[in-house]
Amino acid sequence: MVMNDTIVAISTPYGKSAIGMVRISGPKTLEIIKKHLKAPIKPRMAIHSNFEVNGKVLDDVIFVFYKGPRTYTGEDMAEIFFHGNWLILSNAMKALIDSGSRVAERGEFTKRAFLNGKMDLTQAETVEELIDSTSMVGVENARKVLDGKLNAEILNIRERLLEISSEIEVRIDYPEEFEEEGGYDFDFKDVIDKLEKMLSTYNPAKAAIDGIKVALFGSTNVGKSSILNTLVGFERAIVTPVPGTTRDTIEGEIFINGLKVKIIDTAGIRNTEDEVEKIGINRAIETVKNADIKVYIVDATSDYDDSPVIEPDIKVINKIDLVDREREGYIKVSARTGYGIENLKSEIEKISREYIEKLDFSNSVLVTQRQYSLVKECFEEIKEASKNKEIGYTPDVIAINIRNAIEKIDLLTGRVYVDDLLDRIFSNFCVGK
């Protein structure tokens, strides 16, 4: 697909830095940069030159020109490396726009890469996940998608479904050939197993990219908010002696040995007639259910229920500075003095790493909500097809399920798409990507 316009964007973050990079892509790339770069241009070579605007030197730069289609976008491209002063970069942008380019939309470079066949849609949407990844496991998972493993695996499933569909079409077109046969020559077990395994990768893969969600829960006044504040290192949550102070979820982020962890404080769970507090408690229960790690907290100074409403991954007994109380299976802490907090962090780290590292690195993973939703819909269609086959429904009924499943796969890979879908996917990207 040929784009008629040429786009430009600053591809490094706002602020002062040693280097700032401007990226330009499109059919007029060479024509535009020749107006400003006075050194001879040779494709794929880093060249030192002055960058001139209206005959005056704006900056001395290093630039690389890439001849399409062997580029990131599939078009002619250039990357120009300036000194990282925002005044220089913004003036360079203005000059390049005046010379015939326009400002790129969010994610437009990667969008063009997809439209020009340089990557499929699963790879394109994973670029942002790679940038946002908060752990090396997350980086490795995103890289697997970018390397085409997800695309290859999903296309193998598509090919298998096409084979089954072909057999069904023969049965529909020539039913007399199969009247005496008692069953089908195919089954869906291998496809179901592959899709089920693929779906199981989503939660740990997203945790590796976005950070592990750790929910603190328990009764009122057990010190959940105080523990949150101690973990994050500042007063993120309001702490008072009044039961039920926390009525909504409150989040704080920390890094434990390079691993991003989101600590979530929840409303105290108890019986109450207060309608607002009830809403907070219901939200707390949902938050805990959806957390990657569930931390149950009790108060050492009072009696507590040893059978929490949700099975925890970690049990903590707080306020140990007031009553030094032992309890098997509980980590002793004092949010006030900091005693035991490092032990709690270590346990969170241990479980976090076990959770995200259980991924099978030889297989592909799902790293976006869209990927997960479409694979889940495909999975449900194939399960329905399998059930219909067992019941003995006619081939045309099963064919509908298979066609629906293939449609989900084509939406996943971008074989079919609508512009609104692309706009939604790339709207979260940074402008220079």
GROMACS .gro file of C-alpha atoms in nm:
model
  433
    1MET     CA    1   0.000   0.000   0.000
    2VAL     CA    2   0.154   0.330  -0.110
    3MET     CA    3   0.103   0.635   0.111
    4ASN     CA    4   0.105   0.966  -0.074
    5ASP     CA    5   0.217   1.182   0.215
    6THR     CA    6   0.535   1.192   0.422
    7ILE     CA    7   0.521   1.200   0.801
    8VAL     CA    8   0.764   1.327   1.063
    9ALA     CA    9   0.784   1.306   1.442
   10ILE     CA   10   1.021   1.347   1.733
   11SER     CA   11   1.089   0.992   1.851
   12THR     CA   12   1.265   1.064   2.181
   13PRO     CA   13   1.094   1.177   2.504
   14TYR     CA   14   1.037   1.543   2.581
   15GLY     CA   15   1.311   1.714   2.783
   16LYS     CA   16   1.687   1.763   2.780
   17SER     CA   17   1.910   1.476   2.675
   18ALA     CA   18   2.237   1.408   2.499
   19ILE     CA   19   2.061   1.299   2.181
   20GLY     CA   20   1.720   1.375   2.032
   21MET     CA   21   1.596   1.188   1.727
   22VAL     CA   22   1.356   1.293   1.453
   23ARG     CA   23   1.208   1.026   1.228
   24ILE     CA   24   1.064   1.086   0.882
   25SER     CA   25   0.890   0.837   0.651
   26GLY     CA   26   0.719   0.852   0.314
   27PRO     CA   27   0.774   0.903  -0.059
   28LYS     CA   28   0.921   1.253  -0.025
   29THR     CA   29   1.170   1.161   0.249
   30LEU     CA   30   1.482   1.193   0.032
   31GLU     CA   31   1.361   1.511  -0.136
   32ILE     CA   32   1.285   1.674   0.200
   33ILE     CA   33   1.606   1.585   0.384
   34LYS     CA   34   1.819   1.699   0.089
   35LYS     CA   35   1.692   2.052   0.155
   36HIS     CA   36   1.849   2.051   0.500
   37LEU     CA   37   2.137   1.801   0.502
   38LYS     CA   38   2.436   1.910   0.294
   39ALA     CA   39   2.649   1.594   0.311
   40PRO     CA   40   2.626   1.326   0.039
   41ILE     CA   41   2.350   1.076   0.118
   42LYS     CA   42   2.422   0.703   0.102
   43PRO     CA   43   2.153   0.455   0.211
   44ARG     CA   44   2.207   0.275   0.544
   45MET     CA   45   2.519   0.472   0.633
   46ALA     CA   46   2.550   0.697   0.938
   47ILE     CA   47   2.666   1.034   0.803
   48HIS     CA   48   2.775   1.349   0.983
   49SER     CA   49   2.630   1.674   0.846
   50ASN     CA   50   2.506   2.019   0.931
   51PHE     CA   51   2.128   2.055   0.944
   52GLU     CA   52   2.043   2.387   0.783
   53VAL     CA   53   1.728   2.597   0.794
   54ASN     CA   54   1.702   2.887   0.551
   55GLY     CA   55   2.076   2.875   0.491
   56LYS     CA   56   2.169   2.883   0.861
   57VAL     CA   57   2.310   2.590   1.058
   58LEU     CA   58   2.062   2.474   1.321
   59ASP     CA   59   2.276   2.186   1.453
   60ASP     CA   60   2.541   1.937   1.349
   61VAL     CA   61   2.377   1.596   1.325
   62ILE     CA   62   2.421   1.229   1.245
   63PHE     CA   63   2.162   1.092   1.005
   64VAL     CA   64   2.079   0.763   0.837
   65PHE     CA   65   1.867   0.732   0.522
   66TYR     CA   66   1.688   0.399   0.461
   67LYS     CA   67   1.564   0.313   0.114
   68GLY     CA   68   1.225   0.140   0.105
   69PRO     CA   69   1.087  -0.119   0.105
   70ARG     CA   70   1.360  -0.266   0.331
   71THR     CA   71   1.270  -0.037   0.621
   72TYR     CA   72   1.059  -0.041   0.937
   73THR     CA   73   0.761   0.120   0.760
   74GLY     CA   74   0.825  -0.030   0.417
   75GLU     CA   75   0.878   0.324   0.282
   76ASP     CA   76   1.178   0.554   0.239
   77MET     CA   77   1.279   0.662   0.589
   78ALA     CA   78   1.536   0.878   0.763
   79GLU     CA   79   1.641   0.916   1.124
   80ILE     CA   80   1.822   1.236   1.220
   81PHE     CA   81   2.007   1.258   1.552
   82PHE     CA   82   2.033   1.609   1.700
   83HIS     CA   83   2.160   1.738   2.032
   84GLY     CA   84   1.876   1.678   2.274
   85ASN     CA   85   1.760   2.036   2.319
   86TRP     CA   86   1.386   2.070   2.267
   87LEU     CA   87   1.429   2.408   2.094
   88ILE     CA   88   1.654   2.246   1.835
   89LEU     CA   89   1.418   1.953   1.784
   90SER     CA   90   1.106   2.168   1.753
   91ASN     CA   91   1.275   2.400   1.501
   92ALA     CA   92   1.393   2.098   1.301
   93MET     CA   93   1.037   1.965   1.301
   94LYS     CA   94   0.902   2.297   1.175
   95ALA     CA   95   1.160   2.304   0.897
   96LEU     CA   96   1.079   1.947   0.785
   97ILE     CA   97   0.706   2.025   0.789
   98ASP     CA   98   0.760   2.343   0.585
   99SER     CA   99   0.957   2.132   0.337
  100GLY     CA  100   0.664   1.902   0.263
  101SER     CA  101   0.599   1.657   0.548
  102ARG     CA  102   0.325   1.652   0.811
  103VAL     CA  103   0.323   1.561   1.179
  104ALA     CA  104   0.267   1.187   1.230
  105GLU     CA  105  -0.035   1.064   1.419
  106ARG     CA  106   0.007   0.841   1.723
  107GLY     CA  107   0.157   0.508   1.621
  108GLU     CA  108   0.149   0.599   1.252
  109PHE     CA  109   0.497   0.466   1.174
  110THR     CA  110   0.397   0.122   1.305
  111LYS     CA  111   0.054   0.150   1.142
  112ARG     CA  112   0.228   0.204   0.808
  113ALA     CA  113   0.452  -0.095   0.879
  114PHE     CA  114   0.138  -0.307   0.913
  115LEU     CA  115  -0.037  -0.162   0.608
  116ASN     CA  116   0.278  -0.215   0.400
  117GLY     CA  117   0.305  -0.579   0.504
  118LYS     CA  118   0.616  -0.543   0.721
  119MET     CA  119   0.439  -0.705   1.016
  120ASP     CA  120   0.103  -0.858   1.098
  121LEU     CA  121  -0.141  -0.694   1.337
  122THR     CA  122  -0.037  -0.901   1.640
  123GLN     CA  123   0.322  -0.784   1.591
  124ALA     CA  124   0.225  -0.422   1.528
  125GLU     CA  125   0.013  -0.388   1.843
  126THR     CA  126   0.283  -0.557   2.051
  127VAL     CA  127   0.537  -0.282   1.978
  128GLU     CA  128   0.379  -0.065   2.249
  129GLU     CA  129   0.375  -0.358   2.491
  130LEU     CA  130   0.749  -0.402   2.437
  131ILE     CA  131   0.808  -0.033   2.511
  132ASP     CA  132   0.591  -0.046   2.824
  133SER     CA  133   0.727  -0.375   2.960
  134THR     CA  134   0.841  -0.354   3.322
  135SER     CA  135   1.045  -0.676   3.346
  136MET     CA  136   1.285  -0.875   3.130
  137VAL     CA  137   1.033  -1.160   3.121
  138GLY     CA  138   0.784  -0.913   2.977
  139VAL     CA  139   1.038  -0.797   2.720
  140GLU     CA  140   1.109  -1.157   2.617
  141ASN     CA  141   0.737  -1.235   2.582
  142ALA     CA  142   0.675  -0.926   2.370
  143ARG     CA  143   0.977  -1.014   2.157
  144LYS     CA  144   0.831  -1.359   2.087
  145VAL     CA  145   0.523  -1.196   1.937
  146LEU     CA  146   0.735  -0.949   1.740
  147ASP     CA  147   0.945  -1.238   1.610
  148GLY     CA  148   0.627  -1.386   1.461
  149LYS     CA  149   0.576  -1.684   1.693
  150LEU     CA  150   0.215  -1.595   1.773
  151ASN     CA  151   0.138  -1.531   1.407
  152ALA     CA  152   0.295  -1.862   1.301
  153GLU     CA  153   0.106  -2.060   1.564
  154ILE     CA  154  -0.229  -1.898   1.494
  155LEU     CA  155  -0.185  -1.948   1.119
  156ASN     CA  156  -0.115  -2.319   1.181
  157ILE     CA  157  -0.447  -2.336   1.363
  158ARG     CA  158  -0.615  -2.153   1.075
  159GLU     CA  159  -0.468  -2.402   0.827
  160ARG     CA  160  -0.599  -2.693   1.034
  161LEU     CA  161  -0.946  -2.538   1.046
  162LEU     CA  162  -0.939  -2.491   0.669
  163GLU     CA  163  -0.857  -2.861   0.626
  164ILE     CA  164  -1.154  -2.957   0.843
  165SER     CA  165  -1.372  -2.707   0.662
  166SER     CA  166  -1.275  -2.861   0.328
  167GLU     CA  167  -1.381  -3.205   0.446
  168ILE     CA  168  -1.712  -3.065   0.568
  169GLU     CA  169  -1.775  -2.891   0.235
  170VAL     CA  170  -1.725  -3.224   0.057
  171ARG     CA  171  -1.981  -3.383   0.288
  172ILE     CA  172  -2.226  -3.100   0.218
  173ASP     CA  173  -2.175  -3.115  -0.162
  174TYR     CA  174  -2.170  -3.495  -0.191
  175PRO     CA  175  -2.382  -3.629   0.097
  176GLU     CA  176  -2.454  -3.957  -0.082
  177GLU     CA  177  -2.086  -4.053  -0.053
  178PHE     CA  178  -2.109  -4.049   0.328
  179GLU     CA  179  -2.452  -4.192   0.399
  180GLU     CA  180  -2.317  -4.523   0.520
  181GLU     CA  181  -2.035  -4.383   0.728
  182GLY     CA  182  -2.089  -4.358   1.098
  183GLY     CA  183  -1.879  -4.056   1.184
  184TYR     CA  184  -1.634  -3.787   1.088
  185ASP     CA  185  -1.269  -3.830   0.997
  186PHE     CA  186  -1.162  -3.525   1.199
  187ASP     CA  187  -1.173  -3.399   1.555
  188PHE     CA  188  -1.102  -3.067   1.722
  189LYS     CA  189  -0.892  -3.186   2.017
  190ASP     CA  190  -0.556  -3.061   1.887
  191VAL     CA  191  -0.701  -2.718   1.802
  192ILE     CA  192  -0.877  -2.689   2.137
  193ASP     CA  193  -0.560  -2.786   2.325
  194LYS     CA  194  -0.351  -2.528   2.138
  195LEU     CA  195  -0.602  -2.248   2.190
  196GLU     CA  196  -0.646  -2.335   2.558
  197LYS     CA  197  -0.269  -2.326   2.613
  198MET     CA  198  -0.247  -1.994   2.431
  199LEU     CA  199  -0.521  -1.844   2.649
  200SER     CA  200  -0.341  -1.953   2.967
  201THR     CA  201  -0.045  -1.728   2.877
  202TYR     CA  202  -0.235  -1.400   2.890
  203ASN     CA  203  -0.251  -1.323   3.263
  204PRO     CA  204   0.114  -1.399   3.346
  205ALA     CA  205   0.234  -1.230   3.026
  206LYS     CA  206   0.039  -0.913   3.105
  207ALA     CA  207   0.167  -0.922   3.462
  208ALA     CA  208   0.522  -0.937   3.330
  209ILE     CA  209   0.458  -0.638   3.104
  210ASP     CA  210   0.233  -0.418   3.321
  211GLY     CA  211   0.346  -0.526   3.667
  212ILE     CA  212   0.219  -0.777   3.922
  213LYS     CA  213  -0.105  -0.678   4.097
  214VAL     CA  214  -0.087  -0.737   4.472
  215ALA     CA  215  -0.410  -0.681   4.666
  216LEU     CA  216  -0.406  -0.621   5.043
  217PHE     CA  217  -0.728  -0.735   5.210
  218GLY     CA  218  -0.871  -0.813   5.550
  219SER     CA  219  -1.104  -0.667   5.809
  220THR     CA  220  -1.117  -0.298   5.904
  221ASN     CA  221  -0.834  -0.137   6.104
  222VAL     CA  222  -0.587  -0.423   6.056
  223GLY     CA  223  -0.334  -0.181   5.901
  224LYS     CA  224  -0.373  -0.242   5.527
  225SER     CA  225  -0.331   0.127   5.443
  226SER     CA  226  -0.033   0.157   5.677
  227ILE     CA  227   0.135  -0.141   5.510
  228LEU     CA  228   0.071   0.014   5.167
  229ASN     CA  229   0.230   0.340   5.283
  230THR     CA  230   0.531   0.157   5.429
  231LEU     CA  231   0.580  -0.047   5.111
  232VAL     CA  232   0.568   0.252   4.875
  233GLY     CA  233   0.766   0.477   5.110
  234PHE     CA  234   0.520   0.765   5.151
  235GLU     CA  235   0.166   0.831   5.276
  236ARG     CA  236  -0.028   0.713   4.972
  237ALA     CA  237  -0.337   0.616   5.173
  238ILE     CA  238  -0.515   0.800   5.454
  239VAL     CA  239  -0.470   0.628   5.791
  240THR     CA  240  -0.704   0.689   6.086
  241PRO     CA  241  -0.827   0.484   6.385
  242VAL     CA  242  -1.182   0.507   6.244
  243PRO     CA  243  -1.297   0.172   6.098
  244GLY     CA  244  -1.394   0.187   5.732
  245THR     CA  245  -1.171   0.485   5.639
  246THR     CA  246  -1.072   0.322   5.310
  247ARG     CA  247  -1.382   0.295   5.092
  248ASP     CA  248  -1.225   0.254   4.750
  249THR     CA  249  -0.916   0.088   4.608
  250ILE     CA  250  -0.590   0.284   4.635
  251GLU     CA  251  -0.280   0.190   4.435
  252GLY     CA  252   0.090   0.245   4.476
  253GLU     CA  253   0.379   0.114   4.266
  254ILE     CA  254   0.715  -0.021   4.376
  255PHE     CA  255   1.003  -0.205   4.212
  256ILE     CA  256   1.143  -0.513   4.385
  257ASN     CA  257   1.476  -0.611   4.228
  258GLY     CA  258   1.369  -0.476   3.889
  259LEU     CA  259   1.018  -0.623   3.903
  260LYS     CA  260   0.728  -0.377   3.892
  261VAL     CA  261   0.463  -0.445   4.155
  262LYS     CA  262   0.130  -0.265   4.196
  263ILE     CA  263   0.019  -0.264   4.559
  264ILE     CA  264  -0.358  -0.223   4.595
  265ASP     CA  265  -0.517  -0.124   4.926
  266THR     CA  266  -0.883  -0.229   4.956
  267ALA     CA  267  -1.174  -0.146   5.183
  268GLY     CA  268  -1.196  -0.346   5.506
  269ILE     CA  269  -1.430  -0.644   5.468
  270ARG     CA  270  -1.699  -0.656   5.738
  271ASN     CA  271  -2.076  -0.653   5.788
  272THR     CA  272  -2.210  -0.298   5.760
  273GLU     CA  273  -2.533  -0.108   5.697
  274ASP     CA  274  -2.353   0.184   5.535
  275GLU     CA  275  -2.446   0.175   5.164
  276VAL     CA  276  -2.131   0.357   5.052
  277GLU     CA  277  -1.909   0.123   5.252
  278LYS     CA  278  -2.095  -0.178   5.105
  279ILE     CA  279  -2.004  -0.060   4.757
  280GLY     CA  280  -1.640  -0.031   4.865
  281ILE     CA  281  -1.645  -0.380   5.016
  282ASN     CA  282  -1.795  -0.534   4.700
  283ARG     CA  283  -1.532  -0.357   4.494
  284ALA     CA  284  -1.263  -0.482   4.733
  285ILE     CA  285  -1.374  -0.842   4.690
  286GLU     CA  286  -1.370  -0.810   4.309
  287THR     CA  287  -1.027  -0.647   4.319
  288VAL     CA  288  -0.884  -0.924   4.534
  289LYS     CA  289  -1.032  -1.193   4.310
  290ASN     CA  290  -0.865  -1.036   4.006
  291ALA     CA  291  -0.528  -0.975   4.172
  292ASP     CA  292  -0.222  -1.181   4.080
  293ILE     CA  293  -0.121  -1.207   4.448
  294LYS     CA  294  -0.365  -1.189   4.737
  295VAL     CA  295  -0.226  -1.073   5.074
  296TYR     CA  296  -0.449  -1.134   5.377
  297ILE     CA  297  -0.373  -0.907   5.676
  298VAL     CA  298  -0.480  -0.955   6.036
  299ASP     CA  299  -0.429  -0.753   6.356
  300ALA     CA  300  -0.203  -0.903   6.624
  301THR     CA  301  -0.386  -0.706   6.895
  302SER     CA  302  -0.729  -0.859   6.834
  303ASP     CA  303  -0.905  -1.180   6.748
  304TYR     CA  304  -0.924  -1.250   6.377
  305ASP     CA  305  -1.087  -1.487   6.134
  306ASP     CA  306  -0.842  -1.751   6.012
  307SER     CA  307  -1.081  -1.838   5.728
  308PRO     CA  308  -1.078  -1.534   5.495
  309VAL     CA  309  -1.350  -1.492   5.233
  310ILE     CA  310  -1.087  -1.543   4.958
  311GLU     CA  311  -0.797  -1.788   4.975
  312PRO     CA  312  -0.479  -1.579   5.013
  313ASP     CA  313  -0.135  -1.635   4.866
  314ILE     CA  314   0.035  -1.460   5.159
  315LYS     CA  315  -0.080  -1.420   5.520
  316VAL     CA  316   0.044  -1.127   5.730
  317ILE     CA  317   0.004  -1.052   6.100
  318ASN     CA  318   0.046  -0.676   6.154
  319LYS     CA  319   0.105  -0.455   6.464
  320ILE     CA  320   0.360  -0.699   6.598
  321ASP     CA  321   0.522  -0.404   6.779
  322LEU     CA  322   0.218  -0.392   7.010
  323VAL     CA  323   0.171  -0.767   7.065
  324ASP     CA  324   0.448  -1.009   6.966
  325ARG     CA  325   0.217  -1.281   6.846
  326GLU     CA  326   0.323  -1.594   6.657
  327ARG     CA  327   0.100  -1.762   6.403
  328GLU     CA  328   0.201  -2.049   6.179
  329GLY     CA  329   0.206  -1.955   5.812
  330TYR     CA  330   0.193  -1.580   5.881
  331ILE     CA  331   0.463  -1.320   5.813
  332LYS     CA  332   0.509  -1.098   6.120
  333VAL     CA  333   0.525  -0.726   6.039
  334SER     CA  334   0.490  -0.385   6.196
  335ALA     CA  335   0.385  -0.115   5.953
  336ARG     CA  336   0.474   0.146   6.218
  337THR     CA  337   0.834   0.035   6.274
  338GLY     CA  338   0.900  -0.137   5.942
  339TYR     CA  339   0.974  -0.470   6.109
  340GLY     CA  340   0.918  -0.764   5.872
  341ILE     CA  341   0.841  -0.548   5.565
  342GLU     CA  342   1.149  -0.676   5.383
  343ASN     CA  343   1.033  -1.033   5.450
  344LEU     CA  344   0.695  -0.941   5.299
  345LYS     CA  345   0.865  -0.790   4.994
  346SER     CA  346   1.077  -1.102   4.951
  347GLU     CA  347   0.770  -1.326   4.958
  348ILE     CA  348   0.591  -1.103   4.706
  349GLU     CA  349   0.895  -1.118   4.479
  350LYS     CA  350   0.924  -1.495   4.511
  351ILE     CA  351   0.559  -1.558   4.418
  352SER     CA  352   0.571  -1.294   4.142
  353ARG     CA  353   0.867  -1.456   3.973
  354GLU     CA  354   0.712  -1.803   4.004
  355TYR     CA  355   0.393  -1.665   3.849
  356ILE     CA  356   0.545  -1.498   3.543
  357GLU     CA  357   0.828  -1.742   3.487
  358LYS     CA  358   0.593  -2.041   3.458
  359LEU     CA  359   0.537  -1.930   3.100
  360ASP     CA  360   0.667  -2.174   2.844
  361PHE     CA  361   0.926  -1.969   2.657
  362SER     CA  362   0.915  -2.208   2.361
  363ASN     CA  363   0.556  -2.110   2.283
  364SER     CA  364   0.384  -1.790   2.179
  365VAL     CA  365   0.198  -1.571   2.425
  366LEU     CA  366  -0.094  -1.329   2.419
  367VAL     CA  367   0.007  -0.983   2.537
  368THR     CA  368  -0.293  -0.760   2.459
  369GLN     CA  369  -0.659  -0.765   2.558
  370ARG     CA  370  -0.762  -0.770   2.192
  371GLN     CA  371  -0.550  -1.079   2.124
  372TYR     CA  372  -0.692  -1.256   2.427
  373SER     CA  373  -1.055  -1.168   2.341
  374LEU     CA  374  -1.031  -1.288   1.982
  375VAL     CA  375  -0.854  -1.612   2.072
  376LYS     CA  376  -1.117  -1.671   2.343
  377GLU     CA  377  -1.397  -1.618   2.090
  378CYS     CA  378  -1.224  -1.854   1.847
  379PHE     CA  379  -1.186  -2.110   2.127
  380GLU     CA  380  -1.558  -2.088   2.213
  381GLU     CA  381  -1.656  -2.140   1.849
  382ILE     CA  382  -1.439  -2.452   1.820
  383LYS     CA  383  -1.570  -2.590   2.148
  384GLU     CA  384  -1.922  -2.537   2.015
  385ALA     CA  385  -1.826  -2.710   1.688
  386SER     CA  386  -1.686  -3.006   1.884
  387LYS     CA  387  -2.005  -3.030   2.089
  388ASN     CA  388  -2.222  -3.012   1.777
  389LYS     CA  389  -2.014  -3.289   1.619
  390GLU     CA  390  -2.061  -3.513   1.923
  391ILE     CA  391  -2.437  -3.447   1.925
  392GLY     CA  392  -2.450  -3.548   1.560
  393TYR     CA  393  -2.556  -3.223   1.401
  394THR     CA  394  -2.532  -3.198   1.023
  395PRO     CA  395  -2.203  -3.074   0.871
  396ASP     CA  396  -2.346  -2.735   0.770
  397VAL     CA  397  -2.402  -2.646   1.139
  398ILE     CA  398  -2.042  -2.729   1.227
  399ALA     CA  399  -1.923  -2.536   0.920
  400ILE     CA  400  -2.077  -2.217   1.062
  401ASN     CA  401  -1.873  -2.252   1.382
  402ILE     CA  402  -1.555  -2.307   1.186
  403ARG     CA  403  -1.617  -2.009   0.959
  404ASN     CA  404  -1.678  -1.792   1.266
  405ALA     CA  405  -1.353  -1.917   1.423
  406ILE     CA  406  -1.152  -1.844   1.108
  407GLU     CA  407  -1.306  -1.495   1.100
  408LYS     CA  408  -1.175  -1.432   1.454
  409ILE     CA  409  -0.827  -1.546   1.348
  410ASP     CA  410  -0.833  -1.314   1.048
  411LEU     CA  411  -0.930  -1.023   1.271
  412LEU     CA  412  -0.648  -1.119   1.506
  413THR     CA  413  -0.376  -1.121   1.242
  414GLY     CA  414  -0.515  -0.829   1.042
  415ARG     CA  415  -0.602  -1.034   0.734
  416VAL     CA  416  -0.932  -0.847   0.760
  417TYR     CA  417  -0.967  -0.518   0.944
  418VAL     CA  418  -1.156  -0.189   0.953
  419ASP     CA  419  -1.000   0.156   0.983
  420ASP     CA  420  -1.171   0.218   1.318
  421LEU     CA  421  -0.998  -0.089   1.459
  422LEU     CA  422  -0.656   0.034   1.347
  423ASP     CA  423  -0.723   0.381   1.485
  424ARG     CA  424  -0.815   0.230   1.821
  425ILE     CA  425  -0.509   0.004   1.834
  426PHE     CA  426  -0.254   0.271   1.744
  427SER     CA  427  -0.411   0.561   1.935
  428ASN     CA  428  -0.225   0.457   2.252
  429PHE     CA  429   0.118   0.461   2.085
  430CYS     CA  430   0.365   0.746   2.122
  431VAL     CA  431   0.376   0.978   1.820
  432GLY     CA  432   0.727   0.877   1.712
  433LYS     CA  433   0.646   0.504   1.697
   0.00000   0.00000   0.00000
